Amino acid sequence: MITIKSEAELDSMRSAGRIVANVLKELEKIIKPGITTKELDEFAEEYIIKNGGIPSFKGLYGYPASICTSINDEVVHGIPGLRRLENGDIISIDVGVCVDGLHADAARTFAVGEISETAKLLIKTTEESFFEGIKNAVAGRRIGDISNSIQKYVESRGFSVVRDLVGHGIGRKFHESPQVPNFGKAGVGIRLIKNMTLAIEPMVNEGTFRVYTAEDGWTVKTLDGKLSAHYENTIVITEGLPEIITL
């Protein structure tokens, strides 16, 4: 069921979104060669709780950590652990925060030290595709208008969008209807309504769009072993351009 949020609910989501945005900014400051993904997770959990939030991911469907840390060919859902970041890596960090029973969700892909030109372009394209997509995230338009604009932008730059994973509605439940693919036809799907809240999240691969789930049951990786990037924000549908609550 698709839920339209009240102003009180939106205020709680905005509070959660501010924590999400700020923890991602703070994580960017400490990402460097040698740090472990477990240290990043511990930092994020402490920051979220200290600032009045609850980590949305911890325990969600049994997930064991407060953030997702996905490195290089890992698309999403990488579990923090003892792996140390190395110069030239890229790392996607996905964060969810709950305030007053309402959630916000965002992800960024960061460079670790000096990265390749291809990696830089992949990260840039992934972020830019989000902003291309939300040009169509306006009351009265359809989900497919967002999806199609993301896909067209990504493919015009020689990359591919993941098909097996999609964006989603968000609110009192972390994953709500509707699904928001990063590919598809314009003019199809549900019509957008003011005060709908969506997590729009392009997942973009250097090579094939095909992916698989690793033996840990969580980490999704590119089938060809090439790089992947992730960029996500939670938005509120308005009569004009959407409000981004995780920036």
mmCIF file of C-alpha atoms in Angstrom:
data_model
loop_
_atom_site.group_PDB
_atom_site.id
_atom_site.type_symbol
_atom_site.label_atom_id
_atom_site.label_comp_id
_atom_site.label_asym_id
_atom_site.label_seq_id
_atom_site.Cartn_x
_atom_site.Cartn_y
_atom_site.Cartn_z
ATOM 1 C CA MET A 1 0.000 0.000 0.000
ATOM 2 C CA ILE A 2 1.276 3.476 -0.909
ATOM 3 C CA THR A 3 1.103 5.954 1.970
ATOM 4 C CA ILE A 4 0.800 9.725 1.717
ATOM 5 C CA LYS A 5 2.601 11.356 4.632
ATOM 6 C CA SER A 6 1.183 13.959 7.002
ATOM 7 C CA GLU A 7 3.184 17.084 7.800
ATOM 8 C CA ALA A 8 4.019 15.660 11.227
ATOM 9 C CA GLU A 9 5.331 12.479 9.622
ATOM 10 C CA LEU A 10 7.351 14.483 7.123
ATOM 11 C CA ASP A 11 8.927 16.495 9.945
ATOM 12 C CA SER A 12 10.099 13.269 11.600
ATOM 13 C CA MET A 13 11.459 12.012 8.294
ATOM 14 C CA ARG A 14 13.277 15.314 7.806
ATOM 15 C CA SER A 15 14.895 14.875 11.220
ATOM 16 C CA ALA A 16 16.000 11.368 10.259
ATOM 17 C CA GLY A 17 17.212 12.676 6.914
ATOM 18 C CA ARG A 18 19.412 15.309 8.534
ATOM 19 C CA ILE A 19 21.128 12.632 10.595
ATOM 20 C CA VAL A 20 21.625 10.486 7.482
ATOM 21 C CA ALA A 21 23.120 13.391 5.551
ATOM 22 C CA ASN A 22 25.411 14.408 8.382
ATOM 23 C CA VAL A 23 26.718 10.929 9.154
ATOM 24 C CA LEU A 24 27.606 10.444 5.483
ATOM 25 C CA LYS A 25 29.515 13.744 5.527
ATOM 26 C CA GLU A 26 31.360 12.692 8.680
ATOM 27 C CA LEU A 27 32.177 9.261 7.259
ATOM 28 C CA GLU A 28 33.676 10.884 4.154
ATOM 29 C CA LYS A 29 36.161 12.695 6.413
ATOM 30 C CA ILE A 30 37.547 9.478 7.911
ATOM 31 C CA ILE A 31 37.579 7.267 4.799
ATOM 32 C CA LYS A 32 41.244 6.607 3.992
ATOM 33 C CA PRO A 33 43.528 3.677 3.184
ATOM 34 C CA GLY A 34 43.944 1.416 6.209
ATOM 35 C CA ILE A 35 40.630 1.980 7.943
ATOM 36 C CA THR A 36 38.384 -1.073 8.313
ATOM 37 C CA THR A 37 34.749 -1.186 7.307
ATOM 38 C CA LYS A 38 33.928 -2.281 10.875
ATOM 39 C CA GLU A 39 35.458 0.976 12.162
ATOM 40 C CA LEU A 40 33.243 2.911 9.736
ATOM 41 C CA ASP A 41 30.195 1.016 10.983
ATOM 42 C CA GLU A 42 31.038 1.644 14.643
ATOM 43 C CA PHE A 43 31.566 5.344 13.951
ATOM 44 C CA ALA A 44 28.231 5.602 12.125
ATOM 45 C CA GLU A 45 26.254 3.753 14.783
ATOM 46 C CA GLU A 46 27.658 5.912 17.564
ATOM 47 C CA TYR A 47 26.964 9.095 15.575
ATOM 48 C CA ILE A 48 23.378 8.103 14.750
ATOM 49 C CA ILE A 49 22.494 7.226 18.338
ATOM 50 C CA LYS A 50 24.267 10.272 19.789
ATOM 51 C CA ASN A 51 22.197 12.505 17.503
ATOM 52 C CA GLY A 52 18.847 11.031 18.475
ATOM 53 C CA GLY A 53 18.313 8.407 15.787
ATOM 54 C CA ILE A 54 18.114 4.651 15.573
ATOM 55 C CA PRO A 55 20.074 2.769 12.872
ATOM 56 C CA SER A 56 17.379 1.484 10.510
ATOM 57 C CA PHE A 57 19.483 -1.304 9.051
ATOM 58 C CA LYS A 58 20.547 -3.064 12.249
ATOM 59 C CA GLY A 59 18.382 -6.162 12.519
ATOM 60 C CA LEU A 60 16.376 -5.314 9.383
ATOM 61 C CA TYR A 61 15.628 -8.729 7.828
ATOM 62 C CA GLY A 62 18.434 -9.980 10.083
ATOM 63 C CA TYR A 63 21.124 -7.618 8.757
ATOM 64 C CA PRO A 64 23.943 -7.494 11.340
ATOM 65 C CA ALA A 65 25.289 -3.925 11.039
ATOM 66 C CA SER A 66 24.230 -0.263 11.057
ATOM 67 C CA ILE A 67 25.496 0.636 7.575
ATOM 68 C CA CYS A 68 26.247 -1.188 4.330
ATOM 69 C CA THR A 69 29.834 -0.943 3.027
ATOM 70 C CA SER A 70 30.248 -2.129 -0.564
ATOM 71 C CA ILE A 71 33.729 -2.005 -2.117
ATOM 72 C CA ASN A 72 34.690 -1.938 -5.815
ATOM 73 C CA ASP A 73 32.678 -4.718 -7.535
ATOM 74 C CA GLU A 74 30.248 -4.925 -4.609
ATOM 75 C CA VAL A 75 27.018 -3.209 -5.624
ATOM 76 C CA VAL A 76 25.105 -3.037 -2.319
ATOM 77 C CA HIS A 77 24.586 -4.732 1.064
ATOM 78 C CA GLY A 78 28.256 -5.302 1.845
ATOM 79 C CA ILE A 79 28.636 -6.250 5.523
ATOM 80 C CA PRO A 80 31.209 -4.257 7.543
ATOM 81 C CA GLY A 81 34.096 -6.327 8.884
ATOM 82 C CA LEU A 82 37.865 -6.451 9.206
ATOM 83 C CA ARG A 83 38.617 -5.625 5.564
ATOM 84 C CA ARG A 84 40.887 -2.603 5.306
ATOM 85 C CA LEU A 85 40.365 -0.039 2.581
ATOM 86 C CA GLU A 86 43.198 0.331 0.089
ATOM 87 C CA ASN A 87 44.345 3.217 -2.057
ATOM 88 C CA GLY A 88 42.387 3.144 -5.328
ATOM 89 C CA ASP A 89 39.269 1.488 -3.874
ATOM 90 C CA ILE A 90 35.823 2.962 -4.165
ATOM 91 C CA ILE A 91 33.324 2.328 -1.371
ATOM 92 C CA SER A 92 29.551 2.753 -1.410
ATOM 93 C CA ILE A 93 28.042 3.459 1.995
ATOM 94 C CA ASP A 94 24.297 3.111 2.534
ATOM 95 C CA VAL A 95 22.750 4.568 5.711
ATOM 96 C CA GLY A 96 19.238 4.420 7.139
ATOM 97 C CA VAL A 97 18.015 6.273 10.232
ATOM 98 C CA CYS A 98 14.731 6.091 12.147
ATOM 99 C CA VAL A 99 13.274 8.978 14.192
ATOM 100 C CA ASP A 100 9.846 8.748 15.851
ATOM 101 C CA GLY A 101 9.165 5.526 13.953
ATOM 102 C CA LEU A 102 9.857 7.052 10.529
ATOM 103 C CA HIS A 103 12.829 6.329 8.276
ATOM 104 C CA ALA A 104 15.155 8.101 5.858
ATOM 105 C CA ASP A 105 17.702 6.443 3.583
ATOM 106 C CA ALA A 106 20.672 7.589 1.496
ATOM 107 C CA ALA A 107 23.874 6.280 -0.067
ATOM 108 C CA ARG A 108 27.071 7.732 -1.492
ATOM 109 C CA THR A 109 30.113 6.270 -3.238
ATOM 110 C CA PHE A 110 33.463 7.601 -2.036
ATOM 111 C CA ALA A 111 37.007 7.473 -3.375
ATOM 112 C CA VAL A 112 39.713 5.932 -1.199
ATOM 113 C CA GLY A 113 42.902 7.859 -1.921
ATOM 114 C CA GLU A 114 43.689 8.188 -5.636
ATOM 115 C CA ILE A 115 41.265 6.366 -7.911
ATOM 116 C CA SER A 116 41.164 5.688 -11.663
ATOM 117 C CA GLU A 117 39.570 8.048 -14.165
ATOM 118 C CA THR A 118 36.997 5.358 -14.948
ATOM 119 C CA ALA A 119 36.045 5.125 -11.271
ATOM 120 C CA LYS A 120 35.727 8.924 -11.070
ATOM 121 C CA LEU A 121 33.432 8.984 -14.108
ATOM 122 C CA LEU A 122 31.344 6.111 -12.762
ATOM 123 C CA ILE A 123 30.795 7.870 -9.419
ATOM 124 C CA LYS A 124 29.994 11.173 -11.154
ATOM 125 C CA THR A 125 27.580 9.555 -13.613
ATOM 126 C CA THR A 126 25.755 7.702 -10.834
ATOM 127 C CA GLU A 127 25.211 10.893 -8.840
ATOM 128 C CA GLU A 128 24.188 12.893 -11.887
ATOM 129 C CA SER A 129 21.707 10.203 -12.961
ATOM 130 C CA PHE A 130 19.862 10.655 -9.660
ATOM 131 C CA PHE A 131 19.394 14.359 -10.380
ATOM 132 C CA GLU A 132 18.301 13.594 -13.942
ATOM 133 C CA GLY A 133 15.727 11.179 -12.562
ATOM 134 C CA ILE A 134 14.203 13.514 -10.008
ATOM 135 C CA LYS A 135 13.493 16.136 -12.661
ATOM 136 C CA ASN A 136 10.490 13.878 -13.304
ATOM 137 C CA ALA A 137 9.668 13.246 -9.625
ATOM 138 C CA VAL A 138 6.781 15.698 -9.693
ATOM 139 C CA ALA A 139 3.129 15.240 -8.711
ATOM 140 C CA GLY A 140 1.183 14.064 -11.750
ATOM 141 C CA ARG A 141 4.086 12.294 -13.452
ATOM 142 C CA ARG A 142 4.636 8.524 -13.327
ATOM 143 C CA ILE A 143 7.279 6.269 -11.785
ATOM 144 C CA GLY A 144 8.427 5.235 -15.253
ATOM 145 C CA ASP A 145 9.338 8.835 -16.053
ATOM 146 C CA ILE A 146 11.934 8.734 -13.258
ATOM 147 C CA SER A 147 13.150 5.274 -14.225
ATOM 148 C CA ASN A 148 13.534 6.022 -17.913
ATOM 149 C CA SER A 149 15.462 9.252 -17.420
ATOM 150 C CA ILE A 150 17.958 7.531 -15.090
ATOM 151 C CA GLN A 151 18.529 4.677 -17.534
ATOM 152 C CA LYS A 152 18.937 6.936 -20.550
ATOM 153 C CA TYR A 153 21.457 9.145 -18.767
ATOM 154 C CA VAL A 154 23.553 6.226 -17.500
ATOM 155 C CA GLU A 155 23.609 4.360 -20.799
ATOM 156 C CA SER A 156 24.478 7.513 -22.743
ATOM 157 C CA ARG A 157 27.751 7.526 -20.795
ATOM 158 C CA GLY A 158 28.577 3.905 -21.493
ATOM 159 C CA PHE A 159 27.576 2.374 -18.162
ATOM 160 C CA SER A 160 24.682 0.091 -17.157
ATOM 161 C CA VAL A 161 21.943 0.204 -14.519
ATOM 162 C CA VAL A 162 21.325 -2.769 -12.242
ATOM 163 C CA ARG A 163 17.985 -4.484 -12.963
ATOM 164 C CA ASP A 164 17.741 -6.832 -9.974
ATOM 165 C CA LEU A 165 17.548 -4.072 -7.336
ATOM 166 C CA VAL A 166 15.342 -0.984 -7.255
ATOM 167 C CA GLY A 167 14.434 2.077 -5.222
ATOM 168 C CA HIS A 168 11.374 2.107 -3.001
ATOM 169 C CA GLY A 169 8.798 3.962 -0.998
ATOM 170 C CA ILE A 170 9.823 4.725 2.567
ATOM 171 C CA GLY A 171 8.155 5.928 5.762
ATOM 172 C CA ARG A 172 6.948 3.966 8.792
ATOM 173 C CA LYS A 173 8.309 0.896 7.079
ATOM 174 C CA PHE A 174 11.798 1.047 5.648
ATOM 175 C CA HIS A 175 10.653 -0.557 2.403
ATOM 176 C CA GLU A 176 7.205 0.545 1.266
ATOM 177 C CA SER A 177 5.382 0.575 -2.065
ATOM 178 C CA PRO A 178 5.979 1.580 -4.770
ATOM 179 C CA GLN A 179 9.124 0.071 -6.231
ATOM 180 C CA VAL A 180 11.177 2.595 -8.218
ATOM 181 C CA PRO A 181 13.296 0.896 -10.902
ATOM 182 C CA ASN A 182 16.285 2.689 -12.410
ATOM 183 C CA PHE A 183 15.258 1.475 -15.875
ATOM 184 C CA GLY A 184 12.085 1.239 -17.912
ATOM 185 C CA LYS A 185 9.642 3.113 -20.115
ATOM 186 C CA ALA A 186 8.442 6.663 -19.629
ATOM 187 C CA GLY A 187 4.724 7.163 -19.039
ATOM 188 C CA VAL A 188 4.145 3.885 -17.197
ATOM 189 C CA GLY A 189 3.734 2.964 -13.543
ATOM 190 C CA ILE A 190 1.791 4.619 -10.755
ATOM 191 C CA ARG A 191 1.082 8.326 -10.827
ATOM 192 C CA LEU A 192 3.036 10.417 -8.325
ATOM 193 C CA ILE A 193 1.065 12.237 -5.619
ATOM 194 C CA LYS A 194 2.078 15.115 -3.381
ATOM 195 C CA ASN A 195 3.633 13.978 -0.060
ATOM 196 C CA MET A 196 4.608 10.549 -1.320
ATOM 197 C CA THR A 197 8.103 9.721 -0.039
ATOM 198 C CA LEU A 198 10.550 7.750 -2.154
ATOM 199 C CA ALA A 199 14.122 6.496 -1.884
ATOM 200 C CA ILE A 200 15.583 6.974 -5.374
ATOM 201 C CA GLU A 201 18.823 5.034 -5.745
ATOM 202 C CA PRO A 202 20.665 4.504 -9.020
ATOM 203 C CA MET A 203 23.031 1.519 -8.849
ATOM 204 C CA VAL A 204 25.366 1.784 -11.810
ATOM 205 C CA ASN A 205 27.893 -0.739 -13.111
ATOM 206 C CA GLU A 206 31.018 -0.164 -15.162
ATOM 207 C CA GLY A 207 30.283 -3.263 -17.251
ATOM 208 C CA THR A 208 27.307 -5.620 -17.379
ATOM 209 C CA PHE A 209 24.164 -4.869 -15.412
ATOM 210 C CA ARG A 210 24.081 -8.493 -14.244
ATOM 211 C CA VAL A 211 24.784 -9.213 -10.585
ATOM 212 C CA TYR A 212 24.861 -12.097 -8.114
ATOM 213 C CA THR A 213 24.679 -12.530 -4.341
ATOM 214 C CA ALA A 214 27.857 -13.660 -2.577
ATOM 215 C CA GLU A 215 28.099 -16.608 -0.186
ATOM 216 C CA ASP A 216 27.407 -14.394 2.855
ATOM 217 C CA GLY A 217 23.820 -14.130 1.626
ATOM 218 C CA TRP A 218 23.916 -10.325 1.593
ATOM 219 C CA THR A 219 26.626 -8.798 -0.577
ATOM 220 C CA VAL A 220 25.509 -8.196 -4.172
ATOM 221 C CA LYS A 221 28.394 -8.137 -6.674
ATOM 222 C CA THR A 222 28.813 -7.418 -10.379
ATOM 223 C CA LEU A 223 28.878 -10.590 -12.463
ATOM 224 C CA ASP A 224 31.946 -9.486 -14.446
ATOM 225 C CA GLY A 225 33.942 -8.224 -11.457
ATOM 226 C CA LYS A 226 33.958 -4.632 -12.695
ATOM 227 C CA LEU A 227 33.211 -1.577 -10.549
ATOM 228 C CA SER A 228 29.805 -0.476 -9.257
ATOM 229 C CA ALA A 229 28.621 2.803 -7.704
ATOM 230 C CA HIS A 230 25.516 3.752 -5.705
ATOM 231 C CA TYR A 231 23.891 7.128 -5.054
ATOM 232 C CA GLU A 232 20.637 7.564 -3.143
ATOM 233 C CA ASN A 233 18.473 10.151 -1.431
ATOM 234 C CA THR A 234 15.046 10.178 0.187
ATOM 235 C CA ILE A 235 12.696 12.657 -1.471
ATOM 236 C CA VAL A 236 9.240 14.111 -0.879
ATOM 237 C CA ILE A 237 6.993 14.575 -3.919
ATOM 238 C CA THR A 238 5.684 18.135 -4.278
ATOM 239 C CA GLU A 239 3.855 20.109 -6.962
ATOM 240 C CA GLY A 240 7.255 21.170 -8.286
ATOM 241 C CA LEU A 241 10.722 19.675 -7.980
ATOM 242 C CA PRO A 242 10.924 17.251 -5.056
ATOM 243 C CA GLU A 243 12.265 18.068 -1.615
ATOM 244 C CA ILE A 244 15.451 16.107 -0.909
ATOM 245 C CA ILE A 245 15.574 15.395 2.818
ATOM 246 C CA THR A 246 18.960 13.618 2.961
ATOM 247 C CA LEU A 247 21.220 16.352 1.545
#
